[in-house]
Amino acid sequence: MKRTIAPKPAAALLVLLLTALSGGGLAAAGTAGKGQAARTSKHAGQGITCVQCHGKAAKKSAVAMQQCLGCHGETKELAARTAQVKPTNPHENRHFGTEADCNRCHHEHMTSENLCLPCHKFNFKVP
Amino acid sequence: MSQEHFQEDKETDQYTKQVIENGLSRRSFLSRAAGGAAAAGLFGLSGLPAVAAGTAKTRDLEVATSSDGGATLSFLPKPKPIRDREIAETLTFDVVVVGAGASGVPAALSAAENGAKVAVIQKAPFALSQGNTGSGVDLATSEKAGVEALVARLIADSNHRCNPKLIRQWAYHSGEAVRWVIDRARQGGSPVVDQGSPVQRAILKVNGYGMGYVTSFFGPKPYTTGDGMRHLAKTAEKAGVRFFYLMPAVQLVQNKAGEVMGVIAKGSNGKYTKFLAKKGVILATGDYQNNKAMSDYFVPDVKHLGRKQLDKTGDGFALAYWAGGVIEPIGHTKMLHDFDAGPASMCDMPFLAVDRKGRRFVNETVEMSLLNNYLRDAENAGHYSQIFDSNYMAQAATWPGKLVPPEGLKNYMPDDPSPKKGVFESQVNTHVADTIEELARKIEADPATLAATVKRYNEVVASGKDSDFGKPADRLIPVVKAPFYGIHRRVRVSAICSGMLVDENHQALNAEGKPIKGLFLIGNLGGGFYGGVDYPLTVFGLSLGRCYTFGYLTGRHVAKL
Ligand SMILES: Cc1cc2nc3c(=O)[nH]c(=O)nc-3n(C[C@H](O)[C@H](O)[C@H](O)COP(=O)(O)OP(=O)(O)OC[C@H]3O[C@@H](n4cnc5c(N)ncnc54)[C@H](O)[C@@H]3O)c2cc1C
């Protein structure tokens, strides 16, 4: 299930344009805020469309973590894969165990962030 | 015990009256709701009592305005109705506890030990809490006058704005409760110890009367009360309590008369479970420090200050508010600490203290728990440093607190390679340097500013009188002999300690001061125990001690209904 996902802005834009034109686009995709089209998408360009994550419902909402797991696999497997990360395993921590919501760090439509940083000196690179 | 205190009823009336008059409740809102937009299900926003505030209508949404007409409240959205067909499962218990933290886990176990069938629903994947120390009064080794003197001290710490009945309840039951938590957590495998009275050395005598304490210590770090509550949950499970994790409570179930019948929780699969509670629902969801709008409204002081907790979004406040509960008036009590950057025992020692840039800003006898008030701006944002030189062991030997020798300070130095013990390694922030400028760089202050501050401070010390801030002469020691030390502390919000109106049984009261049947509020969600600007550090571990005590008492009370 492991794969490298690199953002491809140009392709992302194209997908958005196409979906917007066809009337199936997301006016407010997840984190992008109301009335604002998503600027970037790491998934787009890999053959993944907006509806695959956001669904077809008229009212689009943020993507539930369950959706991420559907493609990327179980959190426990992920935690096992990052067990050696120093200084600590980001996917198994004291706050959330192996159940931290992916969306808290990994952002699809904006730059990802290291949620630990405000409190800890863990310099994780968050893809 | 209440009969012994003829003053109590009157005092409590004062507190309750004040909260009802100036707190936040739906009372005025409900009386207007029939014609309002909220009745149409458009927007559920809160209303202050009509005397204190009014409502403004903007198009089709009704918003409450604060008494000065400024604030609009959107942080308590009315829960969306959940239809029966969305409920995947309905389960029935005697007692349902919401939140597996410092107050919820004890409440659940206590209810089970008193014969109730109990469920705990928890937002996180496991029991979760913070801190290490919880305190109770050991009645056997305390003078009665001492207990009352301590009660008076705590009331004064809360600027005389708390509910004295609740303070007494803690004072007279906490020893028993904390001892019980220690015993039951041990049964679950916890290394918890009773540190007793020695750690409370600052408060062994109150007004000359002798006091003894039970002090639970879930530590040393990285072991904390979070782990402790996980161990206690094991004991609770053995006692028959069922835990439902990753299931945030989203709505209370109420009948037409307003009685709380249960609670609906949402699973990570998006499906709802209805938990019916025959005797009562105990909400123990903690504070709202991660709810920005709520924090800005109730405690604007902490706008620029960091947070020590995650996901404390005030869920219980919204649930209880919509069930008719009353939130304590604006100006909530806050708790800000940093016990991680350097030794906790040195946090209140009056060394030279400088702000983030390197300027002296206060008479250093002000305790750490109050310093946040000087560091509220966006630039300082809770950062300051304690500065001392290599003579500190001798020169500060008689100060209150406990000095850690240079060798021990290494445990708190991120730049020192020695292995760290009993600390969160990623949060230590103590430094040593041969020059003031180098120290400034390490504590992230401005070198020239710090050098000027130290120069001026040494002049003040040499004069024997603190003409800048008035610190007592015996707390003035120079910063002259290298190497120099700096502890860069950053106080962040540990907890917000104000909550919602409850009676002595921790039953929620509505805006008429009447109990809401079936609804109980404990821990930081419960109100009345504090009232000052800042949480008092008079009794070390009061907050956790209170959580354990009221969990223990409330679990028992509800089980026996
Ligand atoms: C770093 C730190 C150190 C501290 N040290 C000390 C100390 O040494 N001594 C002391 O006395 N105090 C200390 N405190 C304060 C103390 O930890 C708190 O006051 C206390 O834990 C509050 O207990 P509580 O039961 O109200 O809430 P919590 O212990 O926070 O528990 C609330 C629980 O409810 C759950 N929850 C929230 N919303 C929902 C929902 N919708 N549905 C289901 N579950 C939900 C949460 O996941 C959480 O587990 C410290 C605080 C911090 C942050």
PDB file of C-alpha atoms in Angstrom, chain B residues 82-318:
ATOM      1  CA  ILE B  82     -30.217  12.888  14.959  1.00  0.00           C
ATOM      2  CA  ARG B  83     -32.991  10.748  13.551  1.00  0.00           C
ATOM      3  CA  ASP B  84     -33.759   7.367  14.998  1.00  0.00           C
ATOM      4  CA  ARG B  85     -32.791   5.615  11.804  1.00  0.00           C
ATOM      5  CA  GLU B  86     -29.287   7.069  12.094  1.00  0.00           C
ATOM      6  CA  ILE B  87     -28.846   5.289  15.430  1.00  0.00           C
ATOM      7  CA  ALA B  88     -27.060   2.015  14.813  1.00  0.00           C
ATOM      8  CA  GLU B  89     -27.440   0.700  18.335  1.00  0.00           C
ATOM      9  CA  THR B  90     -29.113   1.538  21.634  1.00  0.00           C
ATOM     10  CA  LEU B  91     -27.532   0.372  24.889  1.00  0.00           C
ATOM     11  CA  THR B  92     -28.903   0.783  28.392  1.00  0.00           C
ATOM     12  CA  PHE B  93     -26.892   1.373  31.569  1.00  0.00           C
ATOM     13  CA  ASP B  94     -27.544   2.824  35.014  1.00  0.00           C
ATOM     14  CA  VAL B  95     -24.828   5.443  34.731  1.00  0.00           C
ATOM     15  CA  VAL B  96     -23.127   6.795  31.622  1.00  0.00           C
ATOM     16  CA  VAL B  97     -19.890   8.734  32.105  1.00  0.00           C
ATOM     17  CA  VAL B  98     -18.693  10.925  29.250  1.00  0.00           C
ATOM     18  CA  GLY B  99     -14.915  11.448  29.172  1.00  0.00           C
ATOM     19  CA  ALA B 100     -12.245   9.128  30.533  1.00  0.00           C
ATOM     20  CA  GLY B 101      -9.987  11.620  32.301  1.00  0.00           C
ATOM     21  CA  ALA B 102      -9.032  12.556  35.834  1.00  0.00           C
ATOM     22  CA  SER B 103     -12.623  12.902  36.987  1.00  0.00           C
ATOM     23  CA  GLY B 104     -14.431  10.512  34.618  1.00  0.00           C
ATOM     24  CA  VAL B 105     -12.532   7.301  35.324  1.00  0.00           C
ATOM     25  CA  PRO B 106     -12.854   7.636  39.116  1.00  0.00           C
ATOM     26  CA  ALA B 107     -16.559   8.468  38.716  1.00  0.00           C
ATOM     27  CA  ALA B 108     -17.149   5.347  36.635  1.00  0.00           C
ATOM     28  CA  LEU B 109     -15.317   3.041  39.022  1.00  0.00           C
ATOM     29  CA  SER B 110     -16.978   4.581  42.047  1.00  0.00           C
ATOM     30  CA  ALA B 111     -20.425   4.123  40.480  1.00  0.00           C
ATOM     31  CA  ALA B 112     -19.627   0.492  39.634  1.00  0.00           C
ATOM     32  CA  GLU B 113     -18.397  -0.205  43.161  1.00  0.00           C
ATOM     33  CA  ASN B 114     -21.714   1.096  44.386  1.00  0.00           C
ATOM     34  CA  GLY B 115     -23.643  -1.406  42.329  1.00  0.00           C
ATOM     35  CA  ALA B 116     -24.344   0.444  39.083  1.00  0.00           C
ATOM     36  CA  LYS B 117     -24.020  -0.855  35.539  1.00  0.00           C
ATOM     37  CA  VAL B 118     -21.690   1.709  34.008  1.00  0.00           C
ATOM     38  CA  ALA B 119     -20.514   2.801  30.558  1.00  0.00           C
ATOM     39  CA  VAL B 120     -17.755   5.295  29.777  1.00  0.00           C
ATOM     40  CA  ILE B 121     -17.695   6.910  26.381  1.00  0.00           C
ATOM     41  CA  GLN B 122     -14.411   8.479  25.435  1.00  0.00           C
ATOM     42  CA  LYS B 123     -13.438  10.661  22.506  1.00  0.00           C
ATOM     43  CA  ALA B 124      -9.798   9.550  22.489  1.00  0.00           C
ATOM     44  CA  PRO B 125      -8.559   6.004  21.797  1.00  0.00           C
ATOM     45  CA  PHE B 126      -7.792   5.506  25.505  1.00  0.00           C
ATOM     46  CA  ALA B 127      -8.185   7.213  28.864  1.00  0.00           C
ATOM     47  CA  LEU B 128      -6.400  10.532  28.745  1.00  0.00           C
ATOM     48  CA  SER B 129      -5.371  13.159  31.255  1.00  0.00           C
ATOM     49  CA  GLN B 130      -2.422  15.286  32.343  1.00  0.00           C
ATOM     50  CA  GLY B 131      -0.243  16.148  35.275  1.00  0.00           C
ATOM     51  CA  ASN B 132       1.272  14.141  38.105  1.00  0.00           C
ATOM     52  CA  THR B 133       0.220  15.395  41.503  1.00  0.00           C
ATOM     53  CA  GLY B 134      -3.210  15.171  43.148  1.00  0.00           C
ATOM     54  CA  SER B 135      -3.926  16.265  46.664  1.00  0.00           C
ATOM     55  CA  GLY B 136      -6.274  15.596  49.519  1.00  0.00           C
ATOM     56  CA  VAL B 137      -6.522  16.530  53.167  1.00  0.00           C
ATOM     57  CA  ASP B 138      -5.646  13.803  55.648  1.00  0.00           C
ATOM     58  CA  LEU B 139      -8.266  14.423  58.329  1.00  0.00           C
ATOM     59  CA  ALA B 140      -6.538  12.106  60.804  1.00  0.00           C
ATOM     60  CA  THR B 141      -3.423  14.287  60.967  1.00  0.00           C
ATOM     61  CA  SER B 142      -5.090  17.675  60.509  1.00  0.00           C
ATOM     62  CA  GLU B 143      -6.538  19.965  63.125  1.00  0.00           C
ATOM     63  CA  LYS B 144     -10.163  20.874  62.464  1.00  0.00           C
ATOM     64  CA  ALA B 145      -9.213  24.543  62.741  1.00  0.00           C
ATOM     65  CA  GLY B 146      -6.498  23.878  60.186  1.00  0.00           C
ATOM     66  CA  VAL B 147      -8.964  22.408  57.724  1.00  0.00           C
ATOM     67  CA  GLU B 148     -11.186  25.457  58.103  1.00  0.00           C
ATOM     68  CA  ALA B 149      -8.199  27.781  57.826  1.00  0.00           C
ATOM     69  CA  LEU B 150      -7.231  26.036  54.611  1.00  0.00           C
ATOM     70  CA  VAL B 151     -10.771  26.392  53.311  1.00  0.00           C
ATOM     71  CA  ALA B 152     -10.553  30.099  54.082  1.00  0.00           C
ATOM     72  CA  ARG B 153      -7.184  30.313  52.341  1.00  0.00           C
ATOM     73  CA  LEU B 154      -8.522  28.640  49.211  1.00  0.00           C
ATOM     74  CA  ILE B 155     -11.562  30.907  49.188  1.00  0.00           C
ATOM     75  CA  ALA B 156      -9.224  33.888  49.398  1.00  0.00           C
ATOM     76  CA  ASP B 157      -7.102  32.404  46.590  1.00  0.00           C
ATOM     77  CA  SER B 158     -10.277  32.477  44.503  1.00  0.00           C
ATOM     78  CA  ASN B 159     -10.775  36.134  45.350  1.00  0.00           C
ATOM     79  CA  HIS B 160     -13.789  35.095  47.442  1.00  0.00           C
ATOM     80  CA  ARG B 161     -15.749  34.355  44.295  1.00  0.00           C
ATOM     81  CA  CYS B 162     -16.079  30.559  44.537  1.00  0.00           C
ATOM     82  CA  ASN B 163     -18.738  28.378  46.121  1.00  0.00           C
ATOM     83  CA  PRO B 164     -17.493  27.685  49.691  1.00  0.00           C
ATOM     84  CA  LYS B 165     -19.598  24.528  49.915  1.00  0.00           C
ATOM     85  CA  LEU B 166     -17.585  22.887  47.185  1.00  0.00           C
ATOM     86  CA  ILE B 167     -14.274  23.854  48.779  1.00  0.00           C
ATOM     87  CA  ARG B 168     -15.416  22.294  52.058  1.00  0.00           C
ATOM     88  CA  GLN B 169     -16.559  19.218  50.207  1.00  0.00           C
ATOM     89  CA  TRP B 170     -13.049  18.800  48.850  1.00  0.00           C
ATOM     90  CA  ALA B 171     -11.469  19.556  52.228  1.00  0.00           C
ATOM     91  CA  TYR B 172     -13.518  16.966  54.113  1.00  0.00           C
ATOM     92  CA  HIS B 173     -13.597  14.144  51.539  1.00  0.00           C
ATOM     93  CA  SER B 174     -10.421  14.441  49.495  1.00  0.00           C
ATOM     94  CA  GLY B 175      -8.180  12.408  51.797  1.00  0.00           C
ATOM     95  CA  GLU B 176     -10.480   9.425  51.547  1.00  0.00           C
ATOM     96  CA  ALA B 177     -10.974   9.892  47.792  1.00  0.00           C
ATOM     97  CA  VAL B 178      -7.317  10.353  46.837  1.00  0.00           C
ATOM     98  CA  ARG B 179      -6.332   7.364  48.965  1.00  0.00           C
ATOM     99  CA  TRP B 180      -9.019   5.336  47.167  1.00  0.00           C
ATOM    100  CA  VAL B 181      -7.702   6.419  43.743  1.00  0.00           C
ATOM    101  CA  ILE B 182      -4.168   5.413  44.752  1.00  0.00           C
ATOM    102  CA  ASP B 183      -5.330   2.011  45.938  1.00  0.00           C
ATOM    103  CA  ARG B 184      -7.486   1.268  42.879  1.00  0.00           C
ATOM    104  CA  ALA B 185      -4.885   2.542  40.394  1.00  0.00           C
ATOM    105  CA  ARG B 186      -2.304   0.261  42.028  1.00  0.00           C
ATOM    106  CA  GLN B 187      -4.657  -2.649  41.520  1.00  0.00           C
ATOM    107  CA  GLY B 188      -4.537  -1.810  37.823  1.00  0.00           C
ATOM    108  CA  GLY B 189      -0.734  -1.883  37.827  1.00  0.00           C
ATOM    109  CA  SER B 190       0.090   1.765  38.446  1.00  0.00           C
ATOM    110  CA  PRO B 191       3.353   2.708  40.218  1.00  0.00           C
ATOM    111  CA  VAL B 192       1.497   5.585  41.905  1.00  0.00           C
ATOM    112  CA  VAL B 193       2.735   6.623  45.348  1.00  0.00           C
ATOM    113  CA  ASP B 194       1.398   8.695  48.215  1.00  0.00           C
ATOM    114  CA  GLN B 195       3.918  11.461  48.806  1.00  0.00           C
ATOM    115  CA  GLY B 196       1.923  12.557  51.832  1.00  0.00           C
ATOM    116  CA  SER B 197       2.693  15.823  53.577  1.00  0.00           C
ATOM    117  CA  PRO B 198       6.391  16.494  52.872  1.00  0.00           C
ATOM    118  CA  VAL B 199       5.724  17.777  49.325  1.00  0.00           C
ATOM    119  CA  GLN B 200       3.172  20.208  50.738  1.00  0.00           C
ATOM    120  CA  ARG B 201       5.790  21.814  52.933  1.00  0.00           C
ATOM    121  CA  ALA B 202       4.592  25.342  52.228  1.00  0.00           C
ATOM    122  CA  ILE B 203       1.162  24.672  53.691  1.00  0.00           C
ATOM    123  CA  LEU B 204       1.734  22.363  56.644  1.00  0.00           C
ATOM    124  CA  LYS B 205       0.545  25.089  58.957  1.00  0.00           C
ATOM    125  CA  VAL B 206      -2.319  27.407  58.107  1.00  0.00           C
ATOM    126  CA  ASN B 207      -2.894  30.314  60.479  1.00  0.00           C
ATOM    127  CA  GLY B 208      -0.752  28.335  62.902  1.00  0.00           C
ATOM    128  CA  TYR B 209      -2.932  25.197  62.768  1.00  0.00           C
ATOM    129  CA  GLY B 210      -1.413  21.873  61.723  1.00  0.00           C
ATOM    130  CA  MET B 211      -2.329  20.088  58.492  1.00  0.00           C
ATOM    131  CA  GLY B 212      -1.602  16.699  56.922  1.00  0.00           C
ATOM    132  CA  TYR B 213      -2.063  15.624  53.329  1.00  0.00           C
ATOM    133  CA  VAL B 214      -2.519  12.671  51.047  1.00  0.00           C
ATOM    134  CA  THR B 215      -0.633  13.461  47.831  1.00  0.00           C
ATOM    135  CA  SER B 216      -0.930  11.059  44.928  1.00  0.00           C
ATOM    136  CA  PHE B 217       1.956  11.112  42.489  1.00  0.00           C
ATOM    137  CA  PHE B 218       1.479   9.531  39.080  1.00  0.00           C
ATOM    138  CA  GLY B 219       5.071   9.873  37.910  1.00  0.00           C
ATOM    139  CA  PRO B 220       7.889  10.450  37.369  1.00  0.00           C
ATOM    140  CA  LYS B 221       7.528  11.639  33.785  1.00  0.00           C
ATOM    141  CA  PRO B 222       7.039  10.374  31.191  1.00  0.00           C
ATOM    142  CA  TYR B 223       4.535   8.477  33.371  1.00  0.00           C
ATOM    143  CA  THR B 224       1.642  10.835  34.112  1.00  0.00           C
ATOM    144  CA  THR B 225      -1.958  10.881  35.269  1.00  0.00           C
ATOM    145  CA  GLY B 226      -2.880   9.870  31.712  1.00  0.00           C
ATOM    146  CA  ASP B 227      -1.112   6.552  32.256  1.00  0.00           C
ATOM    147  CA  GLY B 228      -2.538   6.509  35.765  1.00  0.00           C
ATOM    148  CA  MET B 229      -6.087   6.801  34.478  1.00  0.00           C
ATOM    149  CA  ARG B 230      -5.357   4.003  32.004  1.00  0.00           C
ATOM    150  CA  HIS B 231      -4.319   1.824  34.924  1.00  0.00           C
ATOM    151  CA  LEU B 232      -7.374   2.899  36.899  1.00  0.00           C
ATOM    152  CA  ALA B 233      -9.525   2.057  33.879  1.00  0.00           C
ATOM    153  CA  LYS B 234      -8.190  -1.502  34.073  1.00  0.00           C
ATOM    154  CA  THR B 235      -9.489  -1.780  37.612  1.00  0.00           C
ATOM    155  CA  ALA B 236     -12.772  -0.264  36.474  1.00  0.00           C
ATOM    156  CA  GLU B 237     -13.072  -2.794  33.661  1.00  0.00           C
ATOM    157  CA  LYS B 238     -12.568  -5.583  36.168  1.00  0.00           C
ATOM    158  CA  ALA B 239     -15.353  -4.037  38.227  1.00  0.00           C
ATOM    159  CA  GLY B 240     -17.616  -4.316  35.202  1.00  0.00           C
ATOM    160  CA  VAL B 241     -17.385  -0.827  33.671  1.00  0.00           C
ATOM    161  CA  ARG B 242     -17.615  -0.891  29.873  1.00  0.00           C
ATOM    162  CA  PHE B 243     -15.403   1.546  27.969  1.00  0.00           C
ATOM    163  CA  PHE B 244     -16.268   2.776  24.486  1.00  0.00           C
ATOM    164  CA  TYR B 245     -13.266   4.487  22.917  1.00  0.00           C
ATOM    165  CA  LEU B 246     -13.058   6.770  19.894  1.00  0.00           C
ATOM    166  CA  MET B 247     -16.677   7.669  20.510  1.00  0.00           C
ATOM    167  CA  PRO B 248     -17.229  11.359  21.208  1.00  0.00           C
ATOM    168  CA  ALA B 249     -20.537  12.260  22.809  1.00  0.00           C
ATOM    169  CA  VAL B 250     -22.393  14.550  20.436  1.00  0.00           C
ATOM    170  CA  GLN B 251     -25.788  15.026  21.987  1.00  0.00           C
ATOM    171  CA  LEU B 252     -27.776  14.498  25.142  1.00  0.00           C
ATOM    172  CA  VAL B 253     -31.093  12.674  25.023  1.00  0.00           C
ATOM    173  CA  GLN B 254     -33.767  14.639  26.858  1.00  0.00           C
ATOM    174  CA  ASN B 255     -37.439  14.014  27.349  1.00  0.00           C
ATOM    175  CA  LYS B 256     -40.109  16.697  27.034  1.00  0.00           C
ATOM    176  CA  ALA B 257     -39.779  17.637  30.687  1.00  0.00           C
ATOM    177  CA  GLY B 258     -36.087  18.359  30.129  1.00  0.00           C
ATOM    178  CA  GLU B 259     -34.824  15.344  32.038  1.00  0.00           C
ATOM    179  CA  VAL B 260     -31.612  13.882  30.655  1.00  0.00           C
ATOM    180  CA  MET B 261     -32.241  10.281  29.645  1.00  0.00           C
ATOM    181  CA  GLY B 262     -28.970   9.427  27.959  1.00  0.00           C
ATOM    182  CA  VAL B 263     -26.403  10.494  25.432  1.00  0.00           C
ATOM    183  CA  ILE B 264     -25.676   9.860  21.765  1.00  0.00           C
ATOM    184  CA  ALA B 265     -22.109   9.189  20.689  1.00  0.00           C
ATOM    185  CA  LYS B 266     -20.556   9.009  17.256  1.00  0.00           C
ATOM    186  CA  GLY B 267     -18.282   6.139  16.293  1.00  0.00           C
ATOM    187  CA  SER B 268     -15.315   6.519  13.949  1.00  0.00           C
ATOM    188  CA  ASN B 269     -17.369   4.737  11.301  1.00  0.00           C
ATOM    189  CA  GLY B 270     -19.782   7.677  11.407  1.00  0.00           C
ATOM    190  CA  LYS B 271     -22.550   5.646  13.050  1.00  0.00           C
ATOM    191  CA  TYR B 272     -24.338   6.751  16.195  1.00  0.00           C
ATOM    192  CA  THR B 273     -24.896   4.784  19.369  1.00  0.00           C
ATOM    193  CA  LYS B 274     -27.537   5.828  21.867  1.00  0.00           C
ATOM    194  CA  PHE B 275     -26.586   5.212  25.491  1.00  0.00           C
ATOM    195  CA  LEU B 276     -29.562   5.330  27.811  1.00  0.00           C
ATOM    196  CA  ALA B 277     -28.806   6.085  31.454  1.00  0.00           C
ATOM    197  CA  LYS B 278     -31.398   4.991  33.989  1.00  0.00           C
ATOM    198  CA  LYS B 279     -29.871   6.959  36.859  1.00  0.00           C
ATOM    199  CA  GLY B 280     -27.865   9.697  35.248  1.00  0.00           C
ATOM    200  CA  VAL B 281     -25.280  10.979  32.796  1.00  0.00           C
ATOM    201  CA  ILE B 282     -22.046  12.298  34.273  1.00  0.00           C
ATOM    202  CA  LEU B 283     -20.190  14.648  31.956  1.00  0.00           C
ATOM    203  CA  ALA B 284     -16.434  14.746  32.612  1.00  0.00           C
ATOM    204  CA  THR B 285     -15.168  16.136  29.317  1.00  0.00           C
ATOM    205  CA  GLY B 286     -12.619  18.632  30.653  1.00  0.00           C
ATOM    206  CA  ASP B 287     -12.133  22.207  29.553  1.00  0.00           C
ATOM    207  CA  TYR B 288     -12.353  24.132  26.262  1.00  0.00           C
ATOM    208  CA  GLN B 289      -8.830  25.468  25.813  1.00  0.00           C
ATOM    209  CA  ASN B 290      -8.659  24.284  22.192  1.00  0.00           C
ATOM    210  CA  ASN B 291     -11.914  25.983  21.253  1.00  0.00           C
ATOM    211  CA  LYS B 292     -10.598  29.338  20.106  1.00  0.00           C
ATOM    212  CA  ALA B 293     -13.894  31.201  19.992  1.00  0.00           C
ATOM    213  CA  MET B 294     -14.891  30.025  23.465  1.00  0.00           C
ATOM    214  CA  SER B 295     -11.470  30.853  24.918  1.00  0.00           C
ATOM    215  CA  ASP B 296     -11.406  34.293  23.351  1.00  0.00           C
ATOM    216  CA  TYR B 297     -14.837  34.977  24.805  1.00  0.00           C
ATOM    217  CA  PHE B 298     -14.450  33.662  28.342  1.00  0.00           C
ATOM    218  CA  VAL B 299     -10.696  34.162  28.922  1.00  0.00           C
ATOM    219  CA  PRO B 300      -9.432  36.759  26.458  1.00  0.00           C
ATOM    220  CA  ASP B 301      -6.217  36.951  28.496  1.00  0.00           C
ATOM    221  CA  VAL B 302      -4.875  33.748  26.991  1.00  0.00           C
ATOM    222  CA  LYS B 303      -5.410  34.674  23.348  1.00  0.00           C
ATOM    223  CA  HIS B 304      -1.687  34.696  22.565  1.00  0.00           C
ATOM    224  CA  LEU B 305      -0.634  31.923  24.897  1.00  0.00           C
ATOM    225  CA  GLY B 306       0.062  28.356  23.844  1.00  0.00           C
ATOM    226  CA  ARG B 307      -1.957  25.333  24.881  1.00  0.00           C
ATOM    227  CA  LYS B 308      -0.787  22.217  26.697  1.00  0.00           C
ATOM    228  CA  GLN B 309      -3.714  20.048  25.743  1.00  0.00           C
ATOM    229  CA  LEU B 310      -5.180  18.869  22.464  1.00  0.00           C
ATOM    230  CA  ASP B 311      -8.781  18.358  21.431  1.00  0.00           C
ATOM    231  CA  LYS B 312     -10.306  19.976  24.521  1.00  0.00           C
ATOM    232  CA  THR B 313     -13.002  21.700  22.520  1.00  0.00           C
ATOM    233  CA  GLY B 314     -15.539  22.226  25.273  1.00  0.00           C
ATOM    234  CA  ASP B 315     -17.909  19.540  24.050  1.00  0.00           C
ATOM    235  CA  GLY B 316     -19.421  19.083  27.494  1.00  0.00           C
ATOM    236  CA  PHE B 317     -20.170  22.806  27.723  1.00  0.00           C
ATOM    237  CA  ALA B 318     -22.193  22.676  24.519  1.00  0.00           C
TER     238      ALA B 318
END
